[in-house]
Coordinates of C-alpha atoms in Angstrom, one line a residue:
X1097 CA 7.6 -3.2 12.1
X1098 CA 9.3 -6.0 10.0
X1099 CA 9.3 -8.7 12.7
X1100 CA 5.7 -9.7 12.5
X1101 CA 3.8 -7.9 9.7
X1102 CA 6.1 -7.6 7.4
X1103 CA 7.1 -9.8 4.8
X1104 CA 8.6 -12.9 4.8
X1105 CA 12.5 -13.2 5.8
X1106 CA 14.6 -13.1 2.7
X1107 CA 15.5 -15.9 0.7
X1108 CA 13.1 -18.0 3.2
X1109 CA 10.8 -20.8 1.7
X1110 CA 9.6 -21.2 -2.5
X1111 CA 8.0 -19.6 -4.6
X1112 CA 4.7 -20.0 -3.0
X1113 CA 5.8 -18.6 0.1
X1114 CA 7.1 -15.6 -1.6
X1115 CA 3.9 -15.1 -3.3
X1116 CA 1.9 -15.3 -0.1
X1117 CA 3.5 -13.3 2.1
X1118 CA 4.1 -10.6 -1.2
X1119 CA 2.2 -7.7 -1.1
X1120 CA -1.7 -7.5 -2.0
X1121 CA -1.1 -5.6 -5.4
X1122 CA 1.7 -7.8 -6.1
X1123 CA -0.6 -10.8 -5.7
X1124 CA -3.1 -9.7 -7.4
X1125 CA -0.8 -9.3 -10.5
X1126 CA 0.5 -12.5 -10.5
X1127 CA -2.9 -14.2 -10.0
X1128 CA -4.6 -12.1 -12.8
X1129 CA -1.2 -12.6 -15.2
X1130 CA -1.6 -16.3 -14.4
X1131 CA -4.9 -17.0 -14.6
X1132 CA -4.6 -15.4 -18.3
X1133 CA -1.7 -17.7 -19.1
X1134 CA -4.2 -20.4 -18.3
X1135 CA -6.8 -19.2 -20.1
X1136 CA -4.3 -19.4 -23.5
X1137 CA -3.1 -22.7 -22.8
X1138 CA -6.2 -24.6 -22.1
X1139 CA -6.4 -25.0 -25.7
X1140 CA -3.7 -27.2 -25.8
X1141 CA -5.5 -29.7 -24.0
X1142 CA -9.1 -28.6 -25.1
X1143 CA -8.6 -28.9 -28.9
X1144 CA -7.0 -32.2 -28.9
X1145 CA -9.6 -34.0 -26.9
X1146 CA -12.1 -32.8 -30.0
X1147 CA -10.3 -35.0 -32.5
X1148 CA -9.2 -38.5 -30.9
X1149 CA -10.8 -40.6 -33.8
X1150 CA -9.5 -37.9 -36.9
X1151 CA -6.1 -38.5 -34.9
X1152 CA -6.7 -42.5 -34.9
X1153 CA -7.3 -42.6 -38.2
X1154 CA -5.3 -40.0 -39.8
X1155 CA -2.0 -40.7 -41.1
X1156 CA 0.8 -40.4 -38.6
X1157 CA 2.4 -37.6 -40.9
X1158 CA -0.7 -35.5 -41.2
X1159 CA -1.6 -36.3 -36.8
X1160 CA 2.0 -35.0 -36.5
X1161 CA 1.3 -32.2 -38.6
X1162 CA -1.8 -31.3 -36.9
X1163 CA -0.3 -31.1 -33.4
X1164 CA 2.6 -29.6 -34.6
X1165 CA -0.2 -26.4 -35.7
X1166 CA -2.2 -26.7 -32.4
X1167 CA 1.2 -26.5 -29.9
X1168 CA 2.2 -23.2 -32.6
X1169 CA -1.0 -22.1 -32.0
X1170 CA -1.3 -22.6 -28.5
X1171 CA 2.5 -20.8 -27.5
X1172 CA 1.4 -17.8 -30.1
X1173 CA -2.2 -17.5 -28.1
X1174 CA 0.3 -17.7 -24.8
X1175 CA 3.0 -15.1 -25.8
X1176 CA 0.3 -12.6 -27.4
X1177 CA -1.0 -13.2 -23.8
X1178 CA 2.0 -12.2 -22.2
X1179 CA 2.9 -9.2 -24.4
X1180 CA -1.2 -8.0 -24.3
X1181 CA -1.0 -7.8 -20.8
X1182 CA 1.8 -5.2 -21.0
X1183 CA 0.6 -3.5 -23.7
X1184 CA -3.2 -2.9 -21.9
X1185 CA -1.7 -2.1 -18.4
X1186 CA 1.0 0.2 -20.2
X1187 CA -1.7 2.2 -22.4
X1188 CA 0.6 1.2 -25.6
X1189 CA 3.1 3.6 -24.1
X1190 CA 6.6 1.9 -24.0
X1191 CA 5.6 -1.8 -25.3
X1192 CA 6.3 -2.8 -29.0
X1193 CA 3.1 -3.9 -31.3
X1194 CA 3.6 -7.3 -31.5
X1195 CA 2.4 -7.5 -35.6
X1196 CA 4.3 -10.3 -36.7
X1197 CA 3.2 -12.3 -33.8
X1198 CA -0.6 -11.3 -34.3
X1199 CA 0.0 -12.3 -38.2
X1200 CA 1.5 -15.7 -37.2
X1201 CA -1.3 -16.4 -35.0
X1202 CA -4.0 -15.7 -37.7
X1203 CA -2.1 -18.1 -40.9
X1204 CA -1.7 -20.6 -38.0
X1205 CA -5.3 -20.2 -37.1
X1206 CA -6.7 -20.3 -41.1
X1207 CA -4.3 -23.3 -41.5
X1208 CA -5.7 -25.7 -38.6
X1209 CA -9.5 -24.4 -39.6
X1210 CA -8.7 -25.2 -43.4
X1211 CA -7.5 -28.8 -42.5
X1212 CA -10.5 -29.6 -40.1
X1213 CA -12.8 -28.5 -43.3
X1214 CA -11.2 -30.2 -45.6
X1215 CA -10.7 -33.2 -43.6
X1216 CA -14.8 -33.7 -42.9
X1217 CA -15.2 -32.9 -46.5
X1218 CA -13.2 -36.0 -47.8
X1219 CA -14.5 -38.1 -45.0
X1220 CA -11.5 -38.7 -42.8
X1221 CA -13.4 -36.9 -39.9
X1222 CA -16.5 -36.8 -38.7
X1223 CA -18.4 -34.0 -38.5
X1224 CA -18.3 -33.7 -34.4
X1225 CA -14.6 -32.8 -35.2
X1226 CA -15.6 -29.3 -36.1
X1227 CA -15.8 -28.8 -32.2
X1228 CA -12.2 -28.6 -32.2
X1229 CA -12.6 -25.3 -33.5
X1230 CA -14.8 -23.9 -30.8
X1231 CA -12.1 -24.4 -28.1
X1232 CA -10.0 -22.8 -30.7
X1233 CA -11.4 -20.0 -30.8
X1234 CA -12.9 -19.4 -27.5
X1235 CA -9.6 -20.0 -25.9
X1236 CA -7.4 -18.4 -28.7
X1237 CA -9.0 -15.2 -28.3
X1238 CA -7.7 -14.4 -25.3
X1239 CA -4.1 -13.2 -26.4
X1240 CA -5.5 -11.2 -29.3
X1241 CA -8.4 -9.6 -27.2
X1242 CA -5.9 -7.6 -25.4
X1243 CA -4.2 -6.0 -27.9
X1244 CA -6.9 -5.3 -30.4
X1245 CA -9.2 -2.2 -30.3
X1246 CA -13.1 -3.0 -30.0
X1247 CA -13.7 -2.4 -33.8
X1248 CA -11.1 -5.3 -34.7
X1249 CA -12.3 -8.0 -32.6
X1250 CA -15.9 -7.2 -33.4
X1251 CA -14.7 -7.4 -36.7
X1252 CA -12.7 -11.0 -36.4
X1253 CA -15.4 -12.1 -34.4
X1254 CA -17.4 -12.2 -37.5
X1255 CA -15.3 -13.2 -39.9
X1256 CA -15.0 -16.6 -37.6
X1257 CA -18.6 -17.4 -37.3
X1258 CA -18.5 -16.2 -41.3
X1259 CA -16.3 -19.0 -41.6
X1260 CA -17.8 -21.7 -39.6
X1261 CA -20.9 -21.1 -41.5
X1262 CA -18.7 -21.3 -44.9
X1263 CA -16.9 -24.2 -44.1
X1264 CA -19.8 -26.0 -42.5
X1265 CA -21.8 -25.5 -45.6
X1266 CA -19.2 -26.6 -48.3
X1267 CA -17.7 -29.7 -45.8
X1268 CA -21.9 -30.9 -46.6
X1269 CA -22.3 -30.5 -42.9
X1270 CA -26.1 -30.4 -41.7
X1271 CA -27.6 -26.5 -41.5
X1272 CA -28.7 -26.9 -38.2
X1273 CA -25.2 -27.9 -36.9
X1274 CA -23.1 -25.5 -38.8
X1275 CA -25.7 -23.0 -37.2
X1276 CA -25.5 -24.4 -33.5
X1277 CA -21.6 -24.6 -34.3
X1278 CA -21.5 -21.0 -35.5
X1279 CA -23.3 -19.5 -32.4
X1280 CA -21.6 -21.6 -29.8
X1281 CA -18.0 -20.7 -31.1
X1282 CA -19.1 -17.1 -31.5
X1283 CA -20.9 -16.7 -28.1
X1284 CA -18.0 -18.6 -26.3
X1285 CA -15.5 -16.6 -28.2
X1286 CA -17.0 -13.0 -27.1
X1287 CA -17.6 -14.1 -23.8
X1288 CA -13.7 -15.0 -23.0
X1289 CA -12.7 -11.5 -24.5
X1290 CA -15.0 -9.5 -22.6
X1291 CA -13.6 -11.7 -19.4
X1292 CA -9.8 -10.8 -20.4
X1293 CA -10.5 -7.2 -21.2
X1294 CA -12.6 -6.8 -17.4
X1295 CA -10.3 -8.9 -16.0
X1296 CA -7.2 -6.6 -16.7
X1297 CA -9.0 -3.4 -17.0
X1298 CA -9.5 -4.3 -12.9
X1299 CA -5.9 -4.9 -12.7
X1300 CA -5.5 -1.6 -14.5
X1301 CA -7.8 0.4 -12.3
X1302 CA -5.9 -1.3 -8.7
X1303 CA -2.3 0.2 -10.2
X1304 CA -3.6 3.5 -10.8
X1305 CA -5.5 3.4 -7.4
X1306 CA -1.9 2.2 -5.7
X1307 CA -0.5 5.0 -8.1
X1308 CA -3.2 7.9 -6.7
X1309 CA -2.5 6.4 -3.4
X1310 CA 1.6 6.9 -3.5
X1311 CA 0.6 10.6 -4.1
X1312 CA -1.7 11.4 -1.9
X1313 CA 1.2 10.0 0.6
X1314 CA 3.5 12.5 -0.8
X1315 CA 0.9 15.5 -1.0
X1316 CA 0.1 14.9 2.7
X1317 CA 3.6 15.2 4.0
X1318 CA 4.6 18.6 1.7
X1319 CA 1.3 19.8 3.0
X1320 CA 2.9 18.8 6.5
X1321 CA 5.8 20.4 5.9
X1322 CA 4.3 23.3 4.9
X1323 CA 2.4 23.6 8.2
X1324 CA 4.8 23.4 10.5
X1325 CA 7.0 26.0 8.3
X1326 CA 4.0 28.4 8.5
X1327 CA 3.7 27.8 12.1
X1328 CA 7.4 28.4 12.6
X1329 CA 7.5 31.5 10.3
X1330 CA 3.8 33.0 12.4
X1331 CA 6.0 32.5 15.6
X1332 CA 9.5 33.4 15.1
X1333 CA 9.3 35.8 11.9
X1334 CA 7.7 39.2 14.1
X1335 CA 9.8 38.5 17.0
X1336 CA 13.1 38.0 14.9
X1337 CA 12.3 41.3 13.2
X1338 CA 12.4 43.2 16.0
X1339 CA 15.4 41.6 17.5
X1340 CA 17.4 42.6 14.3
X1341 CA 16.0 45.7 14.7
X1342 CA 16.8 46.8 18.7
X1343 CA 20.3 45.2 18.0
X1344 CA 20.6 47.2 15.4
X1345 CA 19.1 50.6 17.7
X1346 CA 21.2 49.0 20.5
X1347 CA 24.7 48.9 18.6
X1348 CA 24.3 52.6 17.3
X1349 CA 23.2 54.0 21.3
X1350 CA 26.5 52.3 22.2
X1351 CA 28.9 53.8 19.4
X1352 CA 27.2 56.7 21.2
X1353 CA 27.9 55.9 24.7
X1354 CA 24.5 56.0 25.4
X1355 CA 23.3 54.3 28.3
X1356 CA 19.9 53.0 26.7
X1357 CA 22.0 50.7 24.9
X1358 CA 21.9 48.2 27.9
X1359 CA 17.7 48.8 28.0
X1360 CA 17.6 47.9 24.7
X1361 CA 19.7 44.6 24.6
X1362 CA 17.6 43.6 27.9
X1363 CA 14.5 44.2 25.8
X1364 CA 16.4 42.1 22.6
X1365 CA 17.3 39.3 25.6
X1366 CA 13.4 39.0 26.6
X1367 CA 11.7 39.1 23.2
X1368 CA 14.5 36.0 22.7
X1369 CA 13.3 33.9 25.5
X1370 CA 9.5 34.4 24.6
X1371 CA 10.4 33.3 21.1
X1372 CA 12.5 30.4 22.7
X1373 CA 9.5 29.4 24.5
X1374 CA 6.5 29.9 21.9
X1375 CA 9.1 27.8 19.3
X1376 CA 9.2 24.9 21.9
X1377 CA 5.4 25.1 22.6
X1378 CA 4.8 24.6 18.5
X1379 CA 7.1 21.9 18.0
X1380 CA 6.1 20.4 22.0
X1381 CA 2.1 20.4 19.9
X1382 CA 3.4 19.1 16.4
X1383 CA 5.2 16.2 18.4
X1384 CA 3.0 15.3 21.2
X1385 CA -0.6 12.7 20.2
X1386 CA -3.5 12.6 21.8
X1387 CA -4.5 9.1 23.1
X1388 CA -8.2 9.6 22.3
X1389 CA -8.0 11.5 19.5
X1390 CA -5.3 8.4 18.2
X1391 CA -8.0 5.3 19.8
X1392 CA -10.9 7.1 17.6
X1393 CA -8.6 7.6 14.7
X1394 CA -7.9 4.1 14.8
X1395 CA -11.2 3.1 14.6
X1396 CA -11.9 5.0 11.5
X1397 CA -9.0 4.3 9.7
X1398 CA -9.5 0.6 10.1
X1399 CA -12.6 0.3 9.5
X1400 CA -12.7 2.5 6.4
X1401 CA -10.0 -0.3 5.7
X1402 CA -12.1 -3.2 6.2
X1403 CA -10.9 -4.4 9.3
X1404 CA -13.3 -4.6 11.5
X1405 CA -12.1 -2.9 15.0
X1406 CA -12.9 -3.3 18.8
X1407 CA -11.4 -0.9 21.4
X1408 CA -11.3 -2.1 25.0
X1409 CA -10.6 1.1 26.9
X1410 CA -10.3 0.6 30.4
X1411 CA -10.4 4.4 31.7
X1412 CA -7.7 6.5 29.4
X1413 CA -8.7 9.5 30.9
X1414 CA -7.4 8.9 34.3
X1415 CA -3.8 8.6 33.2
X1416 CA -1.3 11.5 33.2
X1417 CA -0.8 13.7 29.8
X1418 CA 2.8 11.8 29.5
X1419 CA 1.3 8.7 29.7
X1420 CA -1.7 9.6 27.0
X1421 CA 0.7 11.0 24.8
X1422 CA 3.5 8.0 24.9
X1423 CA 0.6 5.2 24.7
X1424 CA -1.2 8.0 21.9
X1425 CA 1.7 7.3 19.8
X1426 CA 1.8 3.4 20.2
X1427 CA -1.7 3.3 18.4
X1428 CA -0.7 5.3 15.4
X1429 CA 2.3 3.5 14.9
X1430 CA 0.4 0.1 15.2
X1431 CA -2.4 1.1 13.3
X1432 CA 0.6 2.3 10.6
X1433 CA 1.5 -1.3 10.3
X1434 CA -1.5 -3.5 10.4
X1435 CA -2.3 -1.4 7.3
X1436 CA 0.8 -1.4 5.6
X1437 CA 2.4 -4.4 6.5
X1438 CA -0.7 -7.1 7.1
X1439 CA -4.1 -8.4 5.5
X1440 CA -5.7 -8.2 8.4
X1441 CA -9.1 -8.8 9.3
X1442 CA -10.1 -7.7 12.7
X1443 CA -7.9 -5.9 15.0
X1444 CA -8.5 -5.1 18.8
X1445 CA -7.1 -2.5 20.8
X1446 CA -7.0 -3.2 24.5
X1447 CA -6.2 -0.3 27.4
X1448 CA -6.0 -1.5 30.9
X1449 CA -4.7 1.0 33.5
X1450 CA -3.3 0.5 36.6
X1451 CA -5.7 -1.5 38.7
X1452 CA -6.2 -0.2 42.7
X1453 CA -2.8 -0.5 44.2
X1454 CA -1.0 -0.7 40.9
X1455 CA 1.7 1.1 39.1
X1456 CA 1.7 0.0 35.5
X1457 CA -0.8 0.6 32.4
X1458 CA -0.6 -1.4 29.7
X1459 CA -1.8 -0.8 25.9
X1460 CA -2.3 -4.1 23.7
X1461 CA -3.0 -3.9 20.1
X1462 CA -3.7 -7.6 18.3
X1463 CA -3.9 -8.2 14.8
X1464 CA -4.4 -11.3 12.5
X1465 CA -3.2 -11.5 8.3
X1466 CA 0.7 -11.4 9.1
X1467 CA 2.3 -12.1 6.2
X1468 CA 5.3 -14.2 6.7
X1469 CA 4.3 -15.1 10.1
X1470 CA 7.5 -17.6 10.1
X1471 CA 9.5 -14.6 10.9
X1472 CA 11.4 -14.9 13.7
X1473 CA 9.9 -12.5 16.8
X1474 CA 13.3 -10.9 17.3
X1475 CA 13.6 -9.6 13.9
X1476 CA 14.9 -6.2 13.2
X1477 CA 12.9 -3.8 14.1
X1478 CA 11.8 -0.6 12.0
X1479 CA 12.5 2.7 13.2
X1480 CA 8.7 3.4 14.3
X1481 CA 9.3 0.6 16.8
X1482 CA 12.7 2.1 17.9
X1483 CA 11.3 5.5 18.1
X1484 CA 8.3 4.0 20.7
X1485 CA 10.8 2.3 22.9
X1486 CA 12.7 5.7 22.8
X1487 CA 9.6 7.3 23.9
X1488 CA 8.2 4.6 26.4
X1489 CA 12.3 4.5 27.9
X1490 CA 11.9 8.0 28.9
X1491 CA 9.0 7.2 30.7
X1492 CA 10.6 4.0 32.3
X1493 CA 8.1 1.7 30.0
X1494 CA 9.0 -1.2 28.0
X1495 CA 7.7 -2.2 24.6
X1496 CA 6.8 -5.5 23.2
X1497 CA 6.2 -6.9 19.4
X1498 CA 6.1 -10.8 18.5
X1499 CA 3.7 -13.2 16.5
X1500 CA 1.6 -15.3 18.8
X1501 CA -0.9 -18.1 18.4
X1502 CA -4.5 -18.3 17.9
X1503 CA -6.9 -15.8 16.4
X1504 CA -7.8 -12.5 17.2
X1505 CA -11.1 -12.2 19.2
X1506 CA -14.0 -10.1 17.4
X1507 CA -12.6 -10.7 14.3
X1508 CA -14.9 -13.6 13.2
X1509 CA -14.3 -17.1 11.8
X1510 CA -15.6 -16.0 8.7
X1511 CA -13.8 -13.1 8.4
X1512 CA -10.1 -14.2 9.9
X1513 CA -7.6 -12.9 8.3
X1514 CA -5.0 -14.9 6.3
X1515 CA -1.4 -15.6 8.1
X1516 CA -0.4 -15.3 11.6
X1517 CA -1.5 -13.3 14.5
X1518 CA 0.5 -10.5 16.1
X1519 CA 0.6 -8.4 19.4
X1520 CA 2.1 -5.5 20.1
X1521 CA 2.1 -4.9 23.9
X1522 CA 3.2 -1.6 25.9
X1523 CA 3.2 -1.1 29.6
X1524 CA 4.1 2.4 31.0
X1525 CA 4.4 3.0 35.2
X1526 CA 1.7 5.5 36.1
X1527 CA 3.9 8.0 38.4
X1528 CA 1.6 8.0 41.9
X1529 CA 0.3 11.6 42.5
X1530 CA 2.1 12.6 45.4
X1531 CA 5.1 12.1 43.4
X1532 CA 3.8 13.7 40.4
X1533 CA 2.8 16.5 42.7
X1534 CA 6.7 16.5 44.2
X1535 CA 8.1 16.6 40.7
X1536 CA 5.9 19.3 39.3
X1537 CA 7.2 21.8 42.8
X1538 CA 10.8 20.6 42.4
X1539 CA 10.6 21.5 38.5
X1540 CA 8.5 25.0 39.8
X1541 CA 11.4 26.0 41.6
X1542 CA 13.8 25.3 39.3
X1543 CA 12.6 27.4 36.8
X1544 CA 12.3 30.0 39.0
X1545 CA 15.4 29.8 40.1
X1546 CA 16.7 30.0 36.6
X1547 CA 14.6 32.8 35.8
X1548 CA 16.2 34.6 38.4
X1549 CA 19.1 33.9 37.9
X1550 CA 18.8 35.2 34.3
X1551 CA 17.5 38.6 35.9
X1552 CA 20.5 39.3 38.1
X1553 CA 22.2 40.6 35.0
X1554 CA 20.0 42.0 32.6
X1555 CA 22.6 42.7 30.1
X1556 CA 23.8 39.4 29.3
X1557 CA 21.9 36.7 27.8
X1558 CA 21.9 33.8 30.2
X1559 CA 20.9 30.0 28.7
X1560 CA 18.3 28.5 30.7
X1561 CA 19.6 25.1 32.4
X1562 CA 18.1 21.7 30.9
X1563 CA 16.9 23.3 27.6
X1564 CA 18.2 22.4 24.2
X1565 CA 18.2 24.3 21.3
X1566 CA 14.7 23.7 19.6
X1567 CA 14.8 22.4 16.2
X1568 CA 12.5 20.8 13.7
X1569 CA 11.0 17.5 14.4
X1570 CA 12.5 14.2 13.8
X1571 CA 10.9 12.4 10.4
X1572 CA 10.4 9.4 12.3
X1573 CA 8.1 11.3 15.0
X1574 CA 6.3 13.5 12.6
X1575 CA 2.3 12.2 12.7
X1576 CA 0.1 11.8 10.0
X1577 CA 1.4 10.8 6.8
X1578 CA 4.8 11.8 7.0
X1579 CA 5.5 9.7 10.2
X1580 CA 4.2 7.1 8.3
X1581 CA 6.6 7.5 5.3
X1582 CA 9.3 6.6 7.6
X1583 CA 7.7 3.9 10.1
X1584 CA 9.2 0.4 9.8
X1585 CA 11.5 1.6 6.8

């Protein structure tokens, strides 16, 4: 279902609209990796605003000098940002220890607190430009935070404040101020390294739940597939055993010109037919969806979601099994892609059969939090949605799926989704029951006709008319999980 909640259209709109209408892990990646990035180069502006009168009055060389250390200091706090945030996502699996870059960071770091020191020690700046180093720190710990174990930082950590209070004390600054200063940088500095640890140990935690997710995906569909092969096997391995054996019997009475040999192949030619029919009952159940089964599941999928959900169900019970299981299958395959394709929140699901003199039902399903809601309506389809029409054309229905405007009712103005709204409409002609009635004789008597037509000679094995050889069922039309794998590929 790409048309409407999937992502944007290729190559359409910037960066921001590729970001938007990205997934919600992908999102929240890049919003986590960026805020970090800002974290480390706030100091680039922070630091400098402490030491406008030591710049003033400094000589150009050394003022050069000096921002020359803070921009060093600043890209090093940015890159050991950058190559943190792979190494705590990665578990130090596959990601180089960046040591040369962590020692850079540190001389650089000794360097610019050396010259602040020394500077309010000769009296070419004034004490409050000690402050400088507070938004060093606090903001420079970011990038190393992420790459060094609890020990270390509690460990660096203290050797900062140890030398705030050192260089405070032999600068001549007052006691009280080294000790405000020494506090302030050290509770600032442990504060933004607990933030940058929690911040991507949550980023940590949402790929392993996507991760755990992924798999439960695949367990469900070899449990699946497993299923229906047990099924199968229960149903067809007995009977097929004792087909190979009465063949078997059947071939020897006739080497022996033995009558019996035609009783036996007429037994072999029934226990095929039941099989033929208890394999097309199993895979007629595995296919087949029950509409109020699929409206409740609904409910409780989205909800458990988050999305709050409303059903309007205008009397599903009175329409024909064909119909329940055609308009059954339109709510799991639009429940599919409001979760997997939208950020949606509230959804309503809308039944409204055939009024008193009418002939259609029709199914609405509405959705806010498209992504990409500039997608054209006509946009390629997935092969869920070509699988419903399938379904629905059999039944002479027609299916719908576009963007509209406006909001979706229930969901809430506080609670509306982000994007566009969606609809996915299907309308299905409810077959009037003297037809229905006319139909079901018509198809009675030509089964029995084929039925006898297969007993006027027992001894050959006669196909029955209309019936294809059963098989396994599609991918696309499998429910559960496995459906879902392949809907809107």
């Amino acid at each position: 279902m790409r048309s409407g909640m999937g992502t944007a259209a290729p190559g359409g709109g910037g960066w921001v609209d590729r970001l938007i209408g990205s997934s919600q892990r992908a999102r929240v990646h890049h919003y986590t990796r960026y805020t970090l990035y800002t974290f480390a180069g706030v100091e680039l502006v922070a630091v400098p605003l402490n030491m406008p009168q030591w710049i003033a009055n400094s000589h150009p060389l050394s003022a050069v000098g000096t921002g020359v250390l803070i921009l060093l200091h600043g890209l090093c706090n940015i890159q050991l940002t950058r190559v943190g945030l792979r190494w705590y996502l990665a578990e130090g699996r596959g990601v180089v220890w960046p040591g040369r870059l962590l020692a850079a960071h540190a001389v650089v770091t000794a360097l610019i607190v050396a010259l602040v020191f020394v500077s309010v020690a000769a009296g070419q700046a004034p004490e409050t430009t000690v402050g400088a180093l507070v938004s060093l720190w606090a903001f420079g710990i970011s990038g190393p935070s992420l790459l060094l174990s609890q020990r270390q930082l509690w460990a660096g950590l203290g050797a900062l404040v140890g030398a705030m209070i050192v260089g405070g004390t032999a600068a001549g600054m007052a006691a009280q101020l080294t000790l405000v200063l020494a506090v302030l940088s050290g509770g600032l500095s442990v504060l933004m390294a607990f933030t940058c640890r929690v911040t991507t140990w949550t980023l940590r935690v949402v790929n392993k739940l996507d991760a755990a997710r992924e798999t439960e995906a695949r367990l469900a569909v070899a449990e699946e597939r497993l299923r229906f092969g047990r099924d199968m096997h229960d149903v067809l391995g007995r009977n097929l055993s004792v087909i190979a054996l009465k063949s078997e019997l059947a071939a020897q009475l006739a080497r022996r010109g033995s009558p019996s040999a035609v009783e036996q192949m007429t037994e072999v030619q029934r226990i095929a037919r039941e099989s033929q029919q208890e394999m097309r009952e199993v895979v007629r159940g595995y296919r087949e969806a029950d509409l109020q089964a699929e409206l409740a599941g609904a409910r409780g999928v989205l909800e458990a979601a988050g999305i709050r959900c409303r059903i309007e169900d205008g009397g599903s019970t009175e329409l024909p099994v064909a119909v329940q299981s055609a308009l059954g299958w339109v709510v799991r395959e639009g429940t599919t892609n409001v979760l997997r394709h939208a950020e949606a929140a509230g959804c309503v699901i809308r039944l409204r059969p055939p009024a008193r003199g009418g002939i259609v039902a029709v199914l609405e399903m509405e959705n806010d939090g498209v992504r990409g809601a500039g997608a054209a309506p006509g946009g390629s389809d997935g092969t869920g949605l070509r699988g419903l029409r399938g379904r629905l054309g059999a039944l002479g229905g027609t299916l719908t799926a576009e963007p509209y405007g406006g909001g979706v009712a229930g969901a809430g103005a506080a609670g509306a989704g982000k994007g566009g709204s969606f609809r996915l409409t299907a309308t299905v002609p409810v077959p009037s029951p003297a037809g229905a009635a006319a139909r079901s004789r018509t198809g009675a008597v030509a089964d029995a006709a084929t039925d006898g037509a297969g007993r006027e000679e027992p001894g050959a094995a006669v196909p029955r008319t209309g019936q294809r050889e059963a098989g396994p069922p599609d991918a696309a039309l499998l429910p559960g999980p496995a459906g879902d794998r392949e809907v809107g590929a």
